[in-house]
């Protein structure tokens, strides 16, 4: 993973890389690769932001132990802030 990170940094030549890890198959290692690359960039002193855009099967927050609020919690907070 560190070698992949070094290749990406070298290819960017000073430009901040934006990466997308995609696959149509479930269980192909997207979350594992994303987390490993994110940790590698952060360990190398790079500012790192991971965004899980899987609307139906988001796992990154679960793996990182940051649970997402349930949809009904989002509705309740929206009603409270608008009223």
mmCIF file of N, CA and C in Angstrom:
data_model
loop_
_atom_site.group_PDB
_atom_site.id
_atom_site.type_symbol
_atom_site.label_atom_id
_atom_site.label_comp_id
_atom_site.label_asym_id
_atom_site.label_seq_id
_atom_site.Cartn_x
_atom_site.Cartn_y
_atom_site.Cartn_z
ATOM 1 N N UNK A 1 0.833 -1.187 0.000
ATOM 2 C CA UNK A 1 0.000 0.000 0.000
ATOM 3 C C UNK A 1 0.879 1.253 0.000
ATOM 4 N N UNK A 2 1.974 1.221 0.759
ATOM 5 C CA UNK A 2 2.866 2.389 0.792
ATOM 6 C C UNK A 2 3.491 2.631 -0.589
ATOM 7 N N UNK A 3 3.765 1.557 -1.317
ATOM 8 C CA UNK A 3 4.305 1.718 -2.673
ATOM 9 C C UNK A 3 3.280 2.369 -3.595
ATOM 10 N N UNK A 4 2.020 1.979 -3.467
ATOM 11 C CA UNK A 4 0.955 2.593 -4.269
ATOM 12 C C UNK A 4 0.865 4.079 -3.931
ATOM 13 N N UNK A 5 0.909 4.395 -2.624
ATOM 14 C CA UNK A 5 0.862 5.793 -2.196
ATOM 15 C C UNK A 5 2.009 6.583 -2.806
ATOM 16 N N UNK A 6 3.217 6.029 -2.761
ATOM 17 C CA UNK A 6 4.377 6.724 -3.309
ATOM 18 C C UNK A 6 4.250 6.941 -4.806
ATOM 19 N N UNK A 7 3.709 5.962 -5.521
ATOM 20 C CA UNK A 7 3.482 6.120 -6.963
ATOM 21 C C UNK A 7 2.469 7.228 -7.240
ATOM 22 N N UNK A 8 1.410 7.274 -6.446
ATOM 23 C CA UNK A 8 0.385 8.302 -6.639
ATOM 24 C C UNK A 8 0.932 9.693 -6.330
ATOM 25 N N UNK A 9 1.726 9.801 -5.279
ATOM 26 C CA UNK A 9 2.323 11.099 -4.935
ATOM 27 C C UNK A 9 3.278 11.538 -6.034
ATOM 28 N N UNK A 10 4.095 10.607 -6.524
ATOM 29 C CA UNK A 10 5.048 10.929 -7.584
ATOM 30 C C UNK A 10 4.370 11.316 -8.879
ATOM 31 N N UNK A 11 3.257 10.668 -9.187
ATOM 32 C CA UNK A 11 2.534 10.970 -10.428
ATOM 33 C C UNK A 11 1.855 12.327 -10.362
ATOM 34 N N UNK A 12 1.510 12.773 -9.137
ATOM 35 C CA UNK A 12 0.814 14.040 -8.977
ATOM 36 C C UNK A 12 1.703 15.252 -9.138
ATOM 37 N N UNK A 13 2.984 15.112 -8.898
ATOM 38 C CA UNK A 13 3.966 16.197 -9.010
ATOM 39 C C UNK A 13 3.487 17.483 -8.334
ATOM 40 N N UNK A 14 3.176 17.372 -7.049
ATOM 41 C CA UNK A 14 2.796 18.554 -6.284
ATOM 42 C C UNK A 14 1.311 18.845 -6.276
ATOM 43 N N UNK A 15 0.544 18.157 -7.083
ATOM 44 C CA UNK A 15 -0.904 18.347 -7.125
ATOM 45 C C UNK A 15 -1.534 17.407 -6.096
ATOM 46 N N UNK A 16 -2.493 17.897 -5.350
ATOM 47 C CA UNK A 16 -3.172 17.066 -4.372
ATOM 48 C C UNK A 16 -3.999 16.007 -5.093
ATOM 49 N N UNK A 17 -3.711 14.724 -4.833
ATOM 50 C CA UNK A 17 -4.452 13.676 -5.536
ATOM 51 C C UNK A 17 -5.867 13.510 -4.988
ATOM 52 N N UNK A 18 -6.779 13.245 -5.888
ATOM 53 C CA UNK A 18 -8.139 12.868 -5.527
ATOM 54 C C UNK A 18 -8.334 11.477 -6.103
ATOM 55 N N UNK A 19 -8.647 10.527 -5.258
ATOM 56 C CA UNK A 19 -8.758 9.139 -5.680
ATOM 57 C C UNK A 19 -10.181 8.649 -5.518
ATOM 58 N N UNK A 20 -10.598 7.771 -6.397
ATOM 59 C CA UNK A 20 -11.884 7.091 -6.269
ATOM 60 C C UNK A 20 -11.616 5.596 -6.367
ATOM 61 N N UNK A 21 -12.074 4.859 -5.392
ATOM 62 C CA UNK A 21 -11.938 3.410 -5.395
ATOM 63 C C UNK A 21 -13.310 2.850 -5.714
ATOM 64 N N UNK A 22 -13.438 2.195 -6.855
ATOM 65 C CA UNK A 22 -14.747 1.725 -7.298
ATOM 66 C C UNK A 22 -14.705 0.273 -7.739
ATOM 67 N N UNK A 23 -15.836 -0.366 -7.671
ATOM 68 C CA UNK A 23 -16.046 -1.713 -8.197
ATOM 69 C C UNK A 23 -17.535 -1.987 -8.150
ATOM 70 N N UNK A 24 -18.018 -2.739 -9.102
ATOM 71 C CA UNK A 24 -19.438 -3.083 -9.095
ATOM 72 C C UNK A 24 -19.714 -4.294 -8.215
ATOM 73 N N UNK A 25 -18.678 -5.006 -7.823
ATOM 74 C CA UNK A 25 -18.848 -6.235 -7.047
ATOM 75 C C UNK A 25 -18.736 -5.962 -5.550
ATOM 76 N N UNK A 26 -19.651 -6.535 -4.811
ATOM 77 C CA UNK A 26 -19.568 -6.459 -3.347
ATOM 78 C C UNK A 26 -18.461 -7.384 -2.868
ATOM 79 N N UNK A 27 -17.783 -6.975 -1.804
ATOM 80 C CA UNK A 27 -16.756 -7.830 -1.218
ATOM 81 C C UNK A 27 -15.453 -7.875 -1.991
ATOM 82 N N UNK A 28 -15.220 -6.880 -2.825
ATOM 83 C CA UNK A 28 -14.002 -6.876 -3.651
ATOM 84 C C UNK A 28 -12.831 -6.175 -2.965
ATOM 85 N N UNK A 29 -13.035 -5.602 -1.776
ATOM 86 C CA UNK A 29 -11.945 -4.988 -1.026
ATOM 87 C C UNK A 29 -11.868 -3.478 -1.131
ATOM 88 N N UNK A 30 -12.935 -2.837 -1.604
ATOM 89 C CA UNK A 30 -12.931 -1.374 -1.754
ATOM 90 C C UNK A 30 -12.706 -0.678 -0.417
ATOM 91 N N UNK A 31 -13.428 -1.096 0.610
ATOM 92 C CA UNK A 31 -13.305 -0.469 1.922
ATOM 93 C C UNK A 31 -11.925 -0.712 2.504
ATOM 94 N N UNK A 32 -11.437 -1.931 2.412
ATOM 95 C CA UNK A 32 -10.111 -2.263 2.955
ATOM 96 C C UNK A 32 -9.017 -1.466 2.267
ATOM 97 N N UNK A 33 -9.076 -1.381 0.940
ATOM 98 C CA UNK A 33 -8.070 -0.634 0.199
ATOM 99 C C UNK A 33 -8.155 0.855 0.520
ATOM 100 N N UNK A 34 -9.367 1.385 0.586
ATOM 101 C CA UNK A 34 -9.557 2.801 0.895
ATOM 102 C C UNK A 34 -8.993 3.136 2.271
ATOM 103 N N UNK A 35 -9.309 2.315 3.252
ATOM 104 C CA UNK A 35 -8.823 2.553 4.604
ATOM 105 C C UNK A 35 -7.302 2.435 4.666
ATOM 106 N N UNK A 36 -6.736 1.424 4.021
ATOM 107 C CA UNK A 36 -5.286 1.242 4.036
ATOM 108 C C UNK A 36 -4.566 2.400 3.349
ATOM 109 N N UNK A 37 -5.087 2.844 2.207
ATOM 110 C CA UNK A 37 -4.473 3.987 1.522
ATOM 111 C C UNK A 37 -4.598 5.261 2.357
ATOM 112 N N UNK A 38 -5.767 5.465 2.959
ATOM 113 C CA UNK A 38 -5.965 6.640 3.802
ATOM 114 C C UNK A 38 -5.003 6.660 4.972
ATOM 115 N N UNK A 39 -4.837 5.521 5.626
ATOM 116 C CA UNK A 39 -3.903 5.429 6.748
ATOM 117 C C UNK A 39 -2.472 5.657 6.278
ATOM 118 N N UNK A 40 -2.137 5.149 5.103
ATOM 119 C CA UNK A 40 -0.792 5.316 4.574
ATOM 120 C C UNK A 40 -0.497 6.778 4.254
ATOM 121 N N UNK A 41 -1.444 7.463 3.608
ATOM 122 C CA UNK A 41 -1.265 8.893 3.319
ATOM 123 C C UNK A 41 -1.128 9.684 4.618
ATOM 124 N N UNK A 42 -1.987 9.397 5.604
ATOM 125 C CA UNK A 42 -1.938 10.117 6.879
ATOM 126 C C UNK A 42 -0.625 9.845 7.610
ATOM 127 N N UNK A 43 -0.173 8.606 7.605
ATOM 128 C CA UNK A 43 1.092 8.262 8.266
ATOM 129 C C UNK A 43 2.269 8.951 7.584
ATOM 130 N N UNK A 44 2.117 9.233 6.298
ATOM 131 C CA UNK A 44 3.158 9.928 5.558
ATOM 132 C C UNK A 44 3.071 11.443 5.694
ATOM 133 N N UNK A 45 2.195 11.928 6.561
ATOM 134 C CA UNK A 45 2.085 13.358 6.812
ATOM 135 C C UNK A 45 1.167 14.105 5.868
ATOM 136 N N UNK A 46 0.402 13.397 5.053
ATOM 137 C CA UNK A 46 -0.524 14.040 4.113
ATOM 138 C C UNK A 46 -1.883 14.236 4.770
ATOM 139 N N UNK A 47 -2.498 15.380 4.503
ATOM 140 C CA UNK A 47 -3.870 15.607 4.954
ATOM 141 C C UNK A 47 -4.761 14.648 4.178
ATOM 142 N N UNK A 48 -5.609 13.938 4.898
ATOM 143 C CA UNK A 48 -6.364 12.842 4.291
ATOM 144 C C UNK A 48 -7.830 12.928 4.690
ATOM 145 N N UNK A 49 -8.702 12.793 3.715
ATOM 146 C CA UNK A 49 -10.141 12.761 3.962
ATOM 147 C C UNK A 49 -10.711 11.565 3.221
ATOM 148 N N UNK A 50 -11.414 10.701 3.937
ATOM 149 C CA UNK A 50 -12.065 9.547 3.329
ATOM 150 C C UNK A 50 -13.571 9.798 3.319
ATOM 151 N N UNK A 51 -14.183 9.602 2.163
ATOM 152 C CA UNK A 51 -15.624 9.801 2.018
ATOM 153 C C UNK A 51 -16.222 8.533 1.432
ATOM 154 N N UNK A 52 -17.165 7.938 2.137
ATOM 155 C CA UNK A 52 -17.844 6.735 1.660
ATOM 156 C C UNK A 52 -19.125 7.166 0.964
ATOM 157 N N UNK A 53 -19.177 7.026 -0.338
ATOM 158 C CA UNK A 53 -20.331 7.480 -1.118
ATOM 159 C C UNK A 53 -21.264 6.334 -1.496
ATOM 160 N N UNK A 54 -21.127 5.195 -0.854
ATOM 161 C CA UNK A 54 -22.015 4.073 -1.115
ATOM 162 C C UNK A 54 -23.305 4.315 -0.341
ATOM 163 N N UNK A 55 -24.359 4.694 -1.044
ATOM 164 C CA UNK A 55 -25.606 5.071 -0.383
ATOM 165 C C UNK A 55 -26.372 3.884 0.176
ATOM 166 N N UNK A 56 -26.129 2.695 -0.352
ATOM 167 C CA UNK A 56 -26.863 1.522 0.109
ATOM 168 C C UNK A 56 -26.063 0.626 1.049
ATOM 169 N N UNK A 57 -24.758 0.612 0.930
ATOM 170 C CA UNK A 57 -23.963 -0.312 1.736
ATOM 171 C C UNK A 57 -22.712 0.319 2.312
ATOM 172 N N UNK A 58 -22.832 1.532 2.816
ATOM 173 C CA UNK A 58 -21.660 2.218 3.370
ATOM 174 C C UNK A 58 -21.080 1.409 4.517
ATOM 175 N N UNK A 59 -19.766 1.161 4.461
ATOM 176 C CA UNK A 59 -19.116 0.373 5.502
ATOM 177 C C UNK A 59 -17.945 1.099 6.147
ATOM 178 N N UNK A 60 -17.459 2.149 5.529
ATOM 179 C CA UNK A 60 -16.255 2.803 6.026
ATOM 180 C C UNK A 60 -16.439 3.329 7.446
ATOM 181 N N UNK A 61 -17.581 3.944 7.737
ATOM 182 C CA UNK A 61 -17.811 4.462 9.086
ATOM 183 C C UNK A 61 -17.935 3.328 10.096
ATOM 184 N N UNK A 62 -18.461 2.188 9.680
ATOM 185 C CA UNK A 62 -18.563 1.036 10.568
ATOM 186 C C UNK A 62 -17.182 0.486 10.886
ATOM 187 N N UNK A 63 -16.347 0.353 9.868
ATOM 188 C CA UNK A 63 -14.999 -0.169 10.045
ATOM 189 C C UNK A 63 -14.170 0.776 10.913
ATOM 190 N N UNK A 64 -14.395 2.072 10.770
ATOM 191 C CA UNK A 64 -13.640 3.068 11.549
ATOM 192 C C UNK A 64 -14.287 3.357 12.898
ATOM 193 N N UNK A 65 -15.363 2.646 13.235
ATOM 194 C CA UNK A 65 -16.072 2.792 14.509
ATOM 195 C C UNK A 65 -16.678 4.186 14.687
ATOM 196 N N UNK A 66 -17.182 4.771 13.593
ATOM 197 C CA UNK A 66 -17.901 6.045 13.643
ATOM 198 C C UNK A 66 -19.291 5.808 13.067
ATOM 199 N N UNK A 67 -20.220 5.338 13.888
ATOM 200 C CA UNK A 67 -21.543 5.013 13.366
ATOM 201 C C UNK A 67 -22.266 6.232 12.807
ATOM 202 N N UNK A 68 -22.979 6.001 11.725
ATOM 203 C CA UNK A 68 -23.774 7.068 11.124
ATOM 204 C C UNK A 68 -25.113 7.144 11.840
ATOM 205 N N UNK A 69 -25.698 8.340 11.927
ATOM 206 C CA UNK A 69 -27.018 8.436 12.546
ATOM 207 C C UNK A 69 -28.056 7.718 11.695
ATOM 208 N N UNK A 70 -29.036 7.152 12.355
ATOM 209 C CA UNK A 70 -30.131 6.502 11.637
ATOM 210 C C UNK A 70 -30.923 7.550 10.877
ATOM 211 N N UNK A 71 -31.552 7.178 9.751
ATOM 212 C CA UNK A 71 -32.307 8.160 8.966
ATOM 213 C C UNK A 71 -33.362 8.900 9.779
ATOM 214 N N UNK A 72 -34.015 8.225 10.719
ATOM 215 C CA UNK A 72 -35.023 8.920 11.519
ATOM 216 C C UNK A 72 -34.386 9.974 12.420
ATOM 217 N N UNK A 73 -33.124 9.767 12.842
ATOM 218 C CA UNK A 73 -32.423 10.782 13.624
ATOM 219 C C UNK A 73 -32.176 12.030 12.789
ATOM 220 N N UNK A 74 -31.839 11.849 11.513
ATOM 221 C CA UNK A 74 -31.631 12.978 10.619
ATOM 222 C C UNK A 74 -32.913 13.790 10.460
ATOM 223 N N UNK A 75 -34.061 13.108 10.316
ATOM 224 C CA UNK A 75 -35.350 13.790 10.158
ATOM 225 C C UNK A 75 -35.700 14.575 11.420
ATOM 226 N N UNK A 76 -35.456 13.977 12.586
ATOM 227 C CA UNK A 76 -35.777 14.644 13.845
ATOM 228 C C UNK A 76 -34.912 15.883 14.040
ATOM 229 N N UNK A 77 -33.640 15.784 13.722
ATOM 230 C CA UNK A 77 -32.770 16.958 13.892
ATOM 231 C C UNK A 77 -33.122 18.039 12.893
ATOM 232 N N UNK A 78 -33.567 17.672 11.697
ATOM 233 C CA UNK A 78 -33.956 18.669 10.704
ATOM 234 C C UNK A 78 -35.229 19.393 11.149
ATOM 235 N N UNK A 79 -36.161 18.656 11.729
ATOM 236 C CA UNK A 79 -37.400 19.270 12.226
ATOM 237 C C UNK A 79 -37.099 20.200 13.388
ATOM 238 N N UNK A 80 -36.174 19.796 14.263
ATOM 239 C CA UNK A 80 -35.860 20.611 15.437
ATOM 240 C C UNK A 80 -35.166 21.905 15.030
ATOM 241 N N UNK A 81 -34.308 21.837 14.022
ATOM 242 C CA UNK A 81 -33.574 23.045 13.623
ATOM 243 C C UNK A 81 -34.440 23.975 12.768
ATOM 244 N N UNK A 82 -35.460 23.441 12.095
ATOM 245 C CA UNK A 82 -36.288 24.288 11.248
ATOM 246 C C UNK A 82 -37.478 24.891 12.000
ATOM 247 N N UNK A 83 -37.790 24.330 13.164
ATOM 248 C CA UNK A 83 -38.991 24.780 13.870
ATOM 249 C C UNK A 83 -38.679 25.731 14.906
#
